[in-house]
Short mmCIF file of C-alpha atoms (C1' of nucleotides) in Angstrom, two decimals:
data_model
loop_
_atom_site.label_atom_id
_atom_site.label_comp_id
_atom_site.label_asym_id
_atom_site.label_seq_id
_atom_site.Cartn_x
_atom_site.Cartn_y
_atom_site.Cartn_z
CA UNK A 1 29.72 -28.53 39.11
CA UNK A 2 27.85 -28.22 36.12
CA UNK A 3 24.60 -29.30 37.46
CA UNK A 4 24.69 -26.41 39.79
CA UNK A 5 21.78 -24.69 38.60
CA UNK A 6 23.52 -20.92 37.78
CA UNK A 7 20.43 -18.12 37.71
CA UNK A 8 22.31 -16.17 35.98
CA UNK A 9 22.80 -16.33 32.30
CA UNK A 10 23.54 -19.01 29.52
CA UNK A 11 21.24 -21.84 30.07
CA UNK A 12 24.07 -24.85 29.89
CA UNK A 13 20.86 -27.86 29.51
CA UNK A 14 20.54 -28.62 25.54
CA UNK A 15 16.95 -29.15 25.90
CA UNK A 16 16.21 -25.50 27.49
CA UNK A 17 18.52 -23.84 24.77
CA UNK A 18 16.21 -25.51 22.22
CA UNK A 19 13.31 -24.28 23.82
CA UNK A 20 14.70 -20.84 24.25
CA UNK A 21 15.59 -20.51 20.85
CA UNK A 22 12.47 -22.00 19.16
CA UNK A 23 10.40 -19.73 21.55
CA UNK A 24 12.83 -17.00 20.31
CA UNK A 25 12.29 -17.74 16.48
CA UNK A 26 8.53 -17.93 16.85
CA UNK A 27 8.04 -14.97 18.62
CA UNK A 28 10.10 -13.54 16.49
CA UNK A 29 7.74 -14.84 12.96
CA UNK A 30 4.42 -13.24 15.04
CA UNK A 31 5.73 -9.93 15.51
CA UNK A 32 7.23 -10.55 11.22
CA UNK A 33 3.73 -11.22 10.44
CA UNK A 34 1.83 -8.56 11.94
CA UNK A 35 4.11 -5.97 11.13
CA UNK A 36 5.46 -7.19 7.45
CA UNK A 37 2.54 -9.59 6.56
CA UNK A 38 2.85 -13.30 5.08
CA UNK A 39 5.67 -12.19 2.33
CA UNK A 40 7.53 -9.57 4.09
CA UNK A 41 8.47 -12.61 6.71
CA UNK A 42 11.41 -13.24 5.08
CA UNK A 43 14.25 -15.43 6.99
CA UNK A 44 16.06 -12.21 7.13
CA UNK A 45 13.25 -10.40 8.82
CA UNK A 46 13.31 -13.33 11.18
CA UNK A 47 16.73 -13.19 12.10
CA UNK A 48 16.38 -9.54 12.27
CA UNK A 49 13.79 -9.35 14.52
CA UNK A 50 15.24 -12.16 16.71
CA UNK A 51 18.45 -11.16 16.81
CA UNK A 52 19.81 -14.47 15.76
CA UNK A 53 21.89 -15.71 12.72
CA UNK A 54 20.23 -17.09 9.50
CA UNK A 55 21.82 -21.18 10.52
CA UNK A 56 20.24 -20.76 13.82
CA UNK A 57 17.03 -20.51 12.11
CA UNK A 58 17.85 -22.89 9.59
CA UNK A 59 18.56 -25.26 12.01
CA UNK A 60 15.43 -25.85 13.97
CA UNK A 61 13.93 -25.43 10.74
CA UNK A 62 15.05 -26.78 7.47
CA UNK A 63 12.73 -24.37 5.59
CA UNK A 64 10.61 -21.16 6.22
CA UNK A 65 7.48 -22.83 5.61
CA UNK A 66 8.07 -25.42 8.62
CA UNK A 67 8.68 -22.07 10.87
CA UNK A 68 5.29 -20.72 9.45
CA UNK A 69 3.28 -24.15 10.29
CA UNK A 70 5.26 -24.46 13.51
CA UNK A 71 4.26 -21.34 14.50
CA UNK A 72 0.30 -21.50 13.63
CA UNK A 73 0.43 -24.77 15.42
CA UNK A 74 2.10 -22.67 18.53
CA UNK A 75 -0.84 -20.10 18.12
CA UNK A 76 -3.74 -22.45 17.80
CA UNK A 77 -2.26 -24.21 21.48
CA UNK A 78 -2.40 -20.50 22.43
CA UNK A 79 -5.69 -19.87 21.45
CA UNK A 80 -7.06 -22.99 22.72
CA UNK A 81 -6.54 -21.98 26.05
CA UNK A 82 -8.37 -18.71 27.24
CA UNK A 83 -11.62 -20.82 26.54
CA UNK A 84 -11.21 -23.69 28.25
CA UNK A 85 -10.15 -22.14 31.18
CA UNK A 86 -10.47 -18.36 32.20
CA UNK A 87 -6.88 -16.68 32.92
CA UNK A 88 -7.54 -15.06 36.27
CA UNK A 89 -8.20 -11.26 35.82
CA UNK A 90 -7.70 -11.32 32.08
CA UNK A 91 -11.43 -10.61 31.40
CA UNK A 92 -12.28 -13.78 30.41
CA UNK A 93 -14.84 -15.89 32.38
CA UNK A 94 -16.84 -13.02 31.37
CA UNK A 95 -20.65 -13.06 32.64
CA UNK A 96 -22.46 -12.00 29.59
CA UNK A 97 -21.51 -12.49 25.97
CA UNK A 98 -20.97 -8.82 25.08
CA UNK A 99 -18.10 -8.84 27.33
CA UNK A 100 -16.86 -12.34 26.62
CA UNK A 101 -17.17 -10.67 23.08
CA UNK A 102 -14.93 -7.73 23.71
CA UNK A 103 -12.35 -10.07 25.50
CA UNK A 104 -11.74 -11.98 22.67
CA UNK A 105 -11.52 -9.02 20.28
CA UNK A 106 -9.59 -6.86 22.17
CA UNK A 107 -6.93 -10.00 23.60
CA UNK A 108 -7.12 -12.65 21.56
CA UNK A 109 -7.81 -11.16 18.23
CA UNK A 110 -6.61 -7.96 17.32
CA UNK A 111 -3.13 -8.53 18.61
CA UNK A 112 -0.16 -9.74 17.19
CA UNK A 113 -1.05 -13.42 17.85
CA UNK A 114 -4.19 -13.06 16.36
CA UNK A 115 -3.24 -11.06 13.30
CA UNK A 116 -0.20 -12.76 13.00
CA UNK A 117 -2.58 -15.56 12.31
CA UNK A 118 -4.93 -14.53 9.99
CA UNK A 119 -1.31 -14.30 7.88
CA UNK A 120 -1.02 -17.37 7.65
CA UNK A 121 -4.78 -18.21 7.08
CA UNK A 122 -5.32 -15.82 4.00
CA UNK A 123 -1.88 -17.58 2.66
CA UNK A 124 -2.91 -20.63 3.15
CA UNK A 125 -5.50 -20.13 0.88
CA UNK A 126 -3.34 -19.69 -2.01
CA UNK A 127 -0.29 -21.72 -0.99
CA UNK A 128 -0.86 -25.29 -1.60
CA UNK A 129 1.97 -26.68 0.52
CA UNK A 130 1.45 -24.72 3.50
CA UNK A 131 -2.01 -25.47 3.41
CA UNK A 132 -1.66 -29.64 3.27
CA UNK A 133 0.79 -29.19 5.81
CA UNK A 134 -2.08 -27.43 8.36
CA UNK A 135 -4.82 -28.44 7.32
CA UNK A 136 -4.83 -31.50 9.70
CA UNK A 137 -4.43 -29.30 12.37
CA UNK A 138 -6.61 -26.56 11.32
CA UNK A 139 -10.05 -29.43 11.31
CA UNK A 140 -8.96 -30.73 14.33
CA UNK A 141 -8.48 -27.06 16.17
CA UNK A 142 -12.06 -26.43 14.89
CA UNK A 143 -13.76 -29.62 15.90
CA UNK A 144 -11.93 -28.96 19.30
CA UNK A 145 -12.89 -25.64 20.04
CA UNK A 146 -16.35 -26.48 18.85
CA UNK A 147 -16.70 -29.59 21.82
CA UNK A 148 -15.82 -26.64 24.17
CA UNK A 149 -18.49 -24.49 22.66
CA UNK A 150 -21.21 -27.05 23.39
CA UNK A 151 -19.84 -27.73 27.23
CA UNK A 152 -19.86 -24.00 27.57
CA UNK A 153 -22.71 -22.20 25.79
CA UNK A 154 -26.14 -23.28 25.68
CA UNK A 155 -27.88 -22.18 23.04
CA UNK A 156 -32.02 -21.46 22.72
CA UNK A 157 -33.00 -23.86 20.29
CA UNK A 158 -33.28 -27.93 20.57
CA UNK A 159 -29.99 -28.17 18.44
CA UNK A 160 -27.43 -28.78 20.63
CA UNK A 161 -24.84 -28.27 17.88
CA UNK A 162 -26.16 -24.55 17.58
CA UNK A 163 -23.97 -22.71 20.45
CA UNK A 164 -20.95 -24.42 18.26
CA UNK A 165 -22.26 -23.14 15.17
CA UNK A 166 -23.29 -19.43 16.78
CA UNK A 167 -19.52 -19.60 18.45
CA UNK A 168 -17.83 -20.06 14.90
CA UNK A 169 -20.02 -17.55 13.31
CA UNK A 170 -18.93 -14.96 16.02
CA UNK A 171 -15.04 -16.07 15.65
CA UNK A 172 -15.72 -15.71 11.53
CA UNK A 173 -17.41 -12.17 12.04
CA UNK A 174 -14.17 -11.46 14.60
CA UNK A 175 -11.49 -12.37 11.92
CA UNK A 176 -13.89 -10.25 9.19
CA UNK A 177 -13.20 -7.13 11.53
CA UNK A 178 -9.52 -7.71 11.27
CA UNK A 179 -9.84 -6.97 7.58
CA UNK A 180 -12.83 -4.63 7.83
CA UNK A 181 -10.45 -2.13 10.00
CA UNK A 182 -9.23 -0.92 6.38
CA UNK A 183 -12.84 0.56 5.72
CA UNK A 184 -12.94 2.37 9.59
CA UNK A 185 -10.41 4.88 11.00
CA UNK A 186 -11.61 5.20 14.30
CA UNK A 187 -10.78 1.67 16.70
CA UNK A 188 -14.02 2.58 18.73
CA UNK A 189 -16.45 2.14 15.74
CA UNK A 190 -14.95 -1.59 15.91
CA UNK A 191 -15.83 -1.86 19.52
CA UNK A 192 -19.44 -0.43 18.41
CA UNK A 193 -19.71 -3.65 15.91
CA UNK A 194 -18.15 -5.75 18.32
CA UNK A 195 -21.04 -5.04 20.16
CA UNK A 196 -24.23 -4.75 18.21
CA UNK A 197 -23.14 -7.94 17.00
CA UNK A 198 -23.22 -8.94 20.49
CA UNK A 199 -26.72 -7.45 20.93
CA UNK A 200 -27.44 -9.81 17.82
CA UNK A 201 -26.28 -12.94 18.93
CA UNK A 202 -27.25 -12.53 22.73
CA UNK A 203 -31.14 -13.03 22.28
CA UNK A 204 -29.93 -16.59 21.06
CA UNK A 205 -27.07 -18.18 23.13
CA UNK A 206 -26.67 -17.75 26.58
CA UNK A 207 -23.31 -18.80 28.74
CA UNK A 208 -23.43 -21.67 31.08
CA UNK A 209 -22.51 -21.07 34.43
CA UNK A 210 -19.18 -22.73 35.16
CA UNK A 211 -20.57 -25.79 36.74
CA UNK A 212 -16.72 -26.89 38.64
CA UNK B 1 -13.47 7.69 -44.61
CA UNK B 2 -11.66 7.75 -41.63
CA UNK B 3 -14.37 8.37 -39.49
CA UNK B 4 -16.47 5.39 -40.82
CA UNK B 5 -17.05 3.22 -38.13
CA UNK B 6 -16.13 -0.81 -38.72
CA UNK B 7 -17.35 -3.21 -36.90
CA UNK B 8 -15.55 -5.86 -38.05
CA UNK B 9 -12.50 -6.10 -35.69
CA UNK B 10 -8.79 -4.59 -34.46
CA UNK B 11 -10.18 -1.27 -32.77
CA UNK B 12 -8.63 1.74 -34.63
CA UNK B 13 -9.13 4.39 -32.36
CA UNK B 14 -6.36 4.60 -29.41
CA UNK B 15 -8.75 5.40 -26.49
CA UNK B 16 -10.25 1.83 -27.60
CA UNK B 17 -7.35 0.38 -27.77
CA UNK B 18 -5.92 1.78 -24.30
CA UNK B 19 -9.17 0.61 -22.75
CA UNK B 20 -9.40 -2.72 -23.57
CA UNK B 21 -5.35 -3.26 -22.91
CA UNK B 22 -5.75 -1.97 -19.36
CA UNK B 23 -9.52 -4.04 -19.09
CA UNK B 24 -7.29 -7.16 -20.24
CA UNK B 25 -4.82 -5.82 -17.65
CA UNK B 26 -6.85 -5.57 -14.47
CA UNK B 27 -8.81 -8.95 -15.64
CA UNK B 28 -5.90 -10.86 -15.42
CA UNK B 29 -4.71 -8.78 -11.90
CA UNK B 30 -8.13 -10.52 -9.89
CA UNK B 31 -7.24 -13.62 -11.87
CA UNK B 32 -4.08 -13.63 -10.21
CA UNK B 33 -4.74 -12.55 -6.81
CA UNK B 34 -7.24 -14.98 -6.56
CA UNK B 35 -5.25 -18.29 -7.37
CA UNK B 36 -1.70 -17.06 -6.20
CA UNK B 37 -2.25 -14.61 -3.46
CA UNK B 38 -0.58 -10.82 -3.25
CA UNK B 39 2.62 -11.94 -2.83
CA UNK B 40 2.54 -14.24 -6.11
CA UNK B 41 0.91 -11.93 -8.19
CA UNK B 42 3.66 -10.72 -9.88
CA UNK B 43 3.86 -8.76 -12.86
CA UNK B 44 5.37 -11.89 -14.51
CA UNK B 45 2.71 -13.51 -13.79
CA UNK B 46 0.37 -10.99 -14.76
CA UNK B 47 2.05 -11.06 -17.95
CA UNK B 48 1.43 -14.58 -18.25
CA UNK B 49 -2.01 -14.22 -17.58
CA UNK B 50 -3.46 -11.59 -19.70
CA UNK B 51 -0.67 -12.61 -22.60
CA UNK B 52 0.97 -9.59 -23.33
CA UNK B 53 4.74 -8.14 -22.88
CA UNK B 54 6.04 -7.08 -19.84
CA UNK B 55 6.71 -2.94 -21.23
CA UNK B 56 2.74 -3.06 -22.37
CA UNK B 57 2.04 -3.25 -18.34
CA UNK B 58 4.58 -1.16 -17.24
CA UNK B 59 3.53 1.53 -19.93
CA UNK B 60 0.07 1.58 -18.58
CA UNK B 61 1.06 1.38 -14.53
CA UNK B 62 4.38 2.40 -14.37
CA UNK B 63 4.45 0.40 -10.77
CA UNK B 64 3.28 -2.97 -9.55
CA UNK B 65 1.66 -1.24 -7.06
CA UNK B 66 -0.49 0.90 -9.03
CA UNK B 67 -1.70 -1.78 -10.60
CA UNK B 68 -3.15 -3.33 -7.73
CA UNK B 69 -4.38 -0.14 -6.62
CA UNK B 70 -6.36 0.27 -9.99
CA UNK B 71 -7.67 -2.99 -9.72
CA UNK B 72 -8.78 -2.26 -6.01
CA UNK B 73 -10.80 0.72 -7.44
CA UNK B 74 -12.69 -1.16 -10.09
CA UNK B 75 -13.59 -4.35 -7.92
CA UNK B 76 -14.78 -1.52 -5.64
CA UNK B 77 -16.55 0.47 -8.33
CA UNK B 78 -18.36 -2.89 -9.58
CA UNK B 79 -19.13 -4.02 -6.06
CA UNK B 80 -21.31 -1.07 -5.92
CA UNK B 81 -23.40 -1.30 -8.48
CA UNK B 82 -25.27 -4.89 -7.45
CA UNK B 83 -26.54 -3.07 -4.34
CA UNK B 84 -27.84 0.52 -5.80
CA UNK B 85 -29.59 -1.68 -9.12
CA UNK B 86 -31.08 -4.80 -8.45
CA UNK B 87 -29.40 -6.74 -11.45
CA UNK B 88 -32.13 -8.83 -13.25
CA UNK B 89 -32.54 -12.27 -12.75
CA UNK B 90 -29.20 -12.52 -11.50
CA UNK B 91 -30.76 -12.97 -7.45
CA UNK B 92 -30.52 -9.41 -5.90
CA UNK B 93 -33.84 -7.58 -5.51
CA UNK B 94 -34.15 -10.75 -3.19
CA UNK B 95 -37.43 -10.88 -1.01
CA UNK B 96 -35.62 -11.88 2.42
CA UNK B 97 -32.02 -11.24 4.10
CA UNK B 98 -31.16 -14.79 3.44
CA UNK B 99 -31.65 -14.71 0.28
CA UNK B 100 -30.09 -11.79 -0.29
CA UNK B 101 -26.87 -12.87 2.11
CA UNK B 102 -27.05 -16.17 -0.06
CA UNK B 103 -26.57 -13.98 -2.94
CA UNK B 104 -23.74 -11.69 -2.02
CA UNK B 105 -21.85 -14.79 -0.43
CA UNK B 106 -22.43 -16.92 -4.14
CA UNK B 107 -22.04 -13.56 -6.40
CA UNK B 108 -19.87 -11.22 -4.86
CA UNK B 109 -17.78 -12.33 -1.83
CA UNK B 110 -16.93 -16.12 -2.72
CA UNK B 111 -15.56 -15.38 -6.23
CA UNK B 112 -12.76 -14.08 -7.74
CA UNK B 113 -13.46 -10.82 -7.63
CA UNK B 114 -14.51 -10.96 -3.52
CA UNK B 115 -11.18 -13.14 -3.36
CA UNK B 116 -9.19 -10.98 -5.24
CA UNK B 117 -10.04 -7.90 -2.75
CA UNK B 118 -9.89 -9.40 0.35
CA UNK B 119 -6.14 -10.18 -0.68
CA UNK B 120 -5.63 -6.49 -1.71
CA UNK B 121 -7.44 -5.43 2.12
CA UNK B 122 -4.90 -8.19 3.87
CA UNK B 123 -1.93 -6.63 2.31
CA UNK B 124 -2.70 -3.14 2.70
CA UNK B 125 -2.60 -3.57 6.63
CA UNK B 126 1.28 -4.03 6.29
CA UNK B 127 1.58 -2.40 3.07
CA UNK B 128 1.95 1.25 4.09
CA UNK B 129 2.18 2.85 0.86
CA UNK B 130 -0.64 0.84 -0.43
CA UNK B 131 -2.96 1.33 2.10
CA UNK B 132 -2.07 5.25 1.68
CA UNK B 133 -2.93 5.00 -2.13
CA UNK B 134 -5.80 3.18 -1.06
CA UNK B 135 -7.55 4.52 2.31
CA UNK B 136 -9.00 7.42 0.99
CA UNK B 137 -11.22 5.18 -1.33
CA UNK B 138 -11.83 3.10 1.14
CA UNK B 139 -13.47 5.45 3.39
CA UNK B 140 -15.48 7.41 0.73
CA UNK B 141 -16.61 3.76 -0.54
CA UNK B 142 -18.15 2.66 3.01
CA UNK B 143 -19.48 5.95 3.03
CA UNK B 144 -21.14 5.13 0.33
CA UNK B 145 -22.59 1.71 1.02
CA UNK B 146 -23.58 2.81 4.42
CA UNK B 147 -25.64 5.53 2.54
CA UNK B 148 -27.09 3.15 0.67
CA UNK B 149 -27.75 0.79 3.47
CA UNK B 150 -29.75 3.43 5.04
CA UNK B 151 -32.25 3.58 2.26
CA UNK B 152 -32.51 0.42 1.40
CA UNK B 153 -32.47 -1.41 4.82
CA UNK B 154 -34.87 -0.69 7.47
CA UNK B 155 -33.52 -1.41 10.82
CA UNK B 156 -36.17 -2.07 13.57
CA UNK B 157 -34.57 0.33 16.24
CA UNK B 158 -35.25 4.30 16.22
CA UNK B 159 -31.59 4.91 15.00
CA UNK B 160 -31.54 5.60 11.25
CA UNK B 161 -27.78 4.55 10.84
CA UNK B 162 -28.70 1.16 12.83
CA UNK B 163 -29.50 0.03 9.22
CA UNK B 164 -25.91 0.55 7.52
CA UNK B 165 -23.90 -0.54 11.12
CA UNK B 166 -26.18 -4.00 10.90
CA UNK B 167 -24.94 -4.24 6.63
CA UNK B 168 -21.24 -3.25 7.88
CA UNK B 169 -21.86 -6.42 10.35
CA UNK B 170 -22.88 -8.67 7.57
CA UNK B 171 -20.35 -7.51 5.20
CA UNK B 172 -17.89 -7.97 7.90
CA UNK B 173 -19.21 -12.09 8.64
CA UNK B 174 -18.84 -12.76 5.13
CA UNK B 175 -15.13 -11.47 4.65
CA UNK B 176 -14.45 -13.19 7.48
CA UNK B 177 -16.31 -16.52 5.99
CA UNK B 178 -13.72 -16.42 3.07
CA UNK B 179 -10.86 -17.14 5.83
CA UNK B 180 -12.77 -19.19 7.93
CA UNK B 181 -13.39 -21.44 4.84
CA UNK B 182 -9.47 -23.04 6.08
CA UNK B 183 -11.22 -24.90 8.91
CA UNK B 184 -14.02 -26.33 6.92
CA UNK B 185 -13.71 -28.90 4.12
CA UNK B 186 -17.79 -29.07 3.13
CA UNK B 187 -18.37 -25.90 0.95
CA UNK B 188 -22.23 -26.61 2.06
CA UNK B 189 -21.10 -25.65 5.96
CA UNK B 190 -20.38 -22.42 5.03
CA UNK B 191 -24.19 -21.80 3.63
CA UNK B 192 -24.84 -22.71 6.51
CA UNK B 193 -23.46 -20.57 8.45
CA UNK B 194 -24.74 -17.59 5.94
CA UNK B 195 -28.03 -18.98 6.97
CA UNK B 196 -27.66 -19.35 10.70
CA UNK B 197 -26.35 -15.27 10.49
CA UNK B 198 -29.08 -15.00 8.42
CA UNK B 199 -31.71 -15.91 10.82
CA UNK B 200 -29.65 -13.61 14.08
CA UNK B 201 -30.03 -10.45 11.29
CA UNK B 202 -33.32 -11.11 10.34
CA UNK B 203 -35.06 -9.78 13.08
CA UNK B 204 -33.52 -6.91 13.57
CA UNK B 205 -33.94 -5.42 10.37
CA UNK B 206 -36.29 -5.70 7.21
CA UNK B 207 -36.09 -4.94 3.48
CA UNK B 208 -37.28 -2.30 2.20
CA UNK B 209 -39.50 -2.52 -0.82
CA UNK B 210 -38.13 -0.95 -3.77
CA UNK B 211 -40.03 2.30 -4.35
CA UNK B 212 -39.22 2.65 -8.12
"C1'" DG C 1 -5.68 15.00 -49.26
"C1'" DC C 2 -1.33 14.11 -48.10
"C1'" DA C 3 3.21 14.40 -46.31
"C1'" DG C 4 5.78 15.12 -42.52
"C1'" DA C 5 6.10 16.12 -37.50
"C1'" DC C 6 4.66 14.59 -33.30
"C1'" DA C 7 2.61 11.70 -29.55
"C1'" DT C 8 1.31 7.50 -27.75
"C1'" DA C 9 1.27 2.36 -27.33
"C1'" DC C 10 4.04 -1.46 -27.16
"C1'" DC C 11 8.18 -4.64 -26.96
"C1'" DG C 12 12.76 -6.86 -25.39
"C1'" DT C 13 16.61 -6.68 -22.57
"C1'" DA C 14 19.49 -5.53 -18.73
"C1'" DC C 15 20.58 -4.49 -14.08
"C1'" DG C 16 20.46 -4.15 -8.99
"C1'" DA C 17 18.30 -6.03 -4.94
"C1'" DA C 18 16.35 -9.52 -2.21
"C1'" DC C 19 14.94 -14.01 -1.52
"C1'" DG C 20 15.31 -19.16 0.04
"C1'" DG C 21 18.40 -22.52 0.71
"C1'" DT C 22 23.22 -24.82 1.03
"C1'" DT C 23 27.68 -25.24 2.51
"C1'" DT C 24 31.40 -24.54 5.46
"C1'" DG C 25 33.36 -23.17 9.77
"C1'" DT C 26 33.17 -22.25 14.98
"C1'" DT C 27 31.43 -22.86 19.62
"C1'" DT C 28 29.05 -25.33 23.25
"C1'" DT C 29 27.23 -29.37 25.58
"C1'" DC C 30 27.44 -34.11 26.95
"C1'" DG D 1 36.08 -36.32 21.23
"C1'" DA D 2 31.65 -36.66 19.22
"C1'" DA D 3 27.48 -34.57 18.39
"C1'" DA D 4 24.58 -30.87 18.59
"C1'" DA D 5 23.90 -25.79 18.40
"C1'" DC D 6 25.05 -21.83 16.27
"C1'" DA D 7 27.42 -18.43 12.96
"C1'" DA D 8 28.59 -16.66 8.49
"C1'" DA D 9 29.87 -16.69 3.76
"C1'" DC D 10 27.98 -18.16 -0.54
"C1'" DC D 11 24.90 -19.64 -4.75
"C1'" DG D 12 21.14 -19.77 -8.05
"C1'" DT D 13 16.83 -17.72 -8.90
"C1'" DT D 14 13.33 -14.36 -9.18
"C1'" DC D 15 11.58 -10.03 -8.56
"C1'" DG D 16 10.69 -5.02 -9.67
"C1'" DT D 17 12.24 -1.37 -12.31
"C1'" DA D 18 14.46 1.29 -15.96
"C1'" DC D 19 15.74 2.10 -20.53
"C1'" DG D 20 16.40 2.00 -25.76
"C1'" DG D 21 14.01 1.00 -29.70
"C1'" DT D 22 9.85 0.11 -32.80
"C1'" DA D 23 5.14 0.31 -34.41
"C1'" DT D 24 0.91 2.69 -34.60
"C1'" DG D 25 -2.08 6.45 -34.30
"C1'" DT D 26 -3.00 11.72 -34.51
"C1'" DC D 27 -2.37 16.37 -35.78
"C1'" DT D 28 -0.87 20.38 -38.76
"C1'" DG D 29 0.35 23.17 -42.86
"C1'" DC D 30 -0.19 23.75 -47.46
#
DNA sequence: GCAGACATACCGTACGAACGGTTTGTTTTC
DNA sequence: GAAAACAAACCGTTCGTACGGTATGTCTGC
């Protein structure tokens, strides 16, 4: 009788209370970070913010840092996705690069994932453990997302590493606008620079057609 | 006899003295920020750092905060200056954009001072009283550069602020190269990349020869 | 020109708050 | 009933801030 599977409430299986919670608690840490930032995501944030007690979180994991690497790992698997394959009706599988462009700013970037992110990247660079502890994962992200870049774009010149390269330089000019919004009030002028930088890197790169 | 000026050492007048405390102050501020992020900049560590007592900091910036803001406005004071004057054999007054991208990536974005302020911009987009101390400056100082863009630049299109949006662009890659320097381990790939934007920018715009 | 009044720069300590982490206790699942 | 999941009280440390006291510089009246 307690196999039936009840729709109701109170997941009785171990394994999907795990999941539940960990999905809880990392949630929880991307909405910390954008809001609070890297040092205002305290464990009592956390447990604020997922409505859970401070040995829940301690339990899944022993330390805050774990939570913080276990949740950039969770938002690089995120971020891996929208390129490999376009979500239906998300805007991705976008036919030029301005819009492809303006996707990725406006749904992969500058929301909470995405700033949430560049948290834990600008940390990183002054946290030693945190960054051995991602690091690993951080090369191998890159070097991943740059094989897609060559199956996807095809870039102008005989290089076939240059759509890779021109992809990271657009994702490095994308984070940059994260931090440049403290210079501009007005979102739309970041649209405007999403898309003259568009205009820039268009002449050279062109998308493939998806081939399956 | 007073008046008598020595040059010998231990600055008699107070104005001296309150200068070179607070230069000693803010010095030791970027220090900080640079090798231990916002968060661990602390005034203890502050302290530490420029080697004085905790009241002498407090006396000066009776907050943490306004410390940091201080700082903010001299790395953004000193930023200026390398664009309006050409500083002699020091690279700028450089014949071509890379060259001169080369330079503000090696001089002014990828040291301490660059790292120090791109901390201070991170934090002040979940620091709301910071970024209220802070936003006014901020605005008036892009103002500013964008002017200065406009003279100096020549963009190839008829609209004369095509100049400063391009600049904001380039400024906004290389912020965005100081986080995306996480994925890369070869400090040489990230010249690269300055190059490769180097050569999308190039065409589009053109250096104006200095007039005077 | 100097003595005393005043203002400013600087120092050391103390206190409240918040943090990360541990330990102990209770509930749920198998 | 044993182990895992969760809850809650607790501990040591560190932080920012405030405050009392001292040293140094500056001004004023005679």
């Amino acid at each position: 009788m307690t196999t039936v599977d009840e729709t109701e409430k109170g997941p009785r299986k171990q394994a999907d209370r795990v999941r539940d919670m960990q999905d809880r608690l990392i949630a929880a840490t991307v909405i910390c970070l954008d809001r609070y930032g890297y040092s205002g995501t305290s464990i009592s944030a956390i447990q604020d913010a997922a409505g859970v007690s401070r040995g829940a979180i301690l339990h899944h994991y022993p330390s805050r840092q774990e939570l913080i690497a276990a949740t950039a790992a969770r938002l690089l698997d995120a971020a891996l996705r929208p390129t490999q394959e376009g979500r239906p009706g998300r805007g991705d599988g976008a036919k030029n690069l301005e819009e492809l462009l303006l996707f990725y700013w406006r749904q992969v970037m500058n929301v909470p994932e995405g700033r949430a992110f560049i948290e834990i990247l600008v940390a990183c660079r002054t946290d030693e453990a945190l960054e051995s502890a991602l690091s690993d994962l951080f090369t191998t992200w890159d070097a991943k997302v740059a094989e897609t870049a060559r199956h996807r774009f095809a870039a102008f010149t005989e290089d076939p590493d240059d759509a890779a390269l021109l992809w990271s330089v657009a994702r490095t000019f994308l984070r940059g606008l994260i931090i440049h919004s403290r210079f501009v009030d007005n979102p739309a002028h970041l649209e405007n620079m999403v898309r003259r930088f568009a205009a820039l890197i268009s002449p050279q790169i062109s998308l493939k057609t998806r081939a399956h």
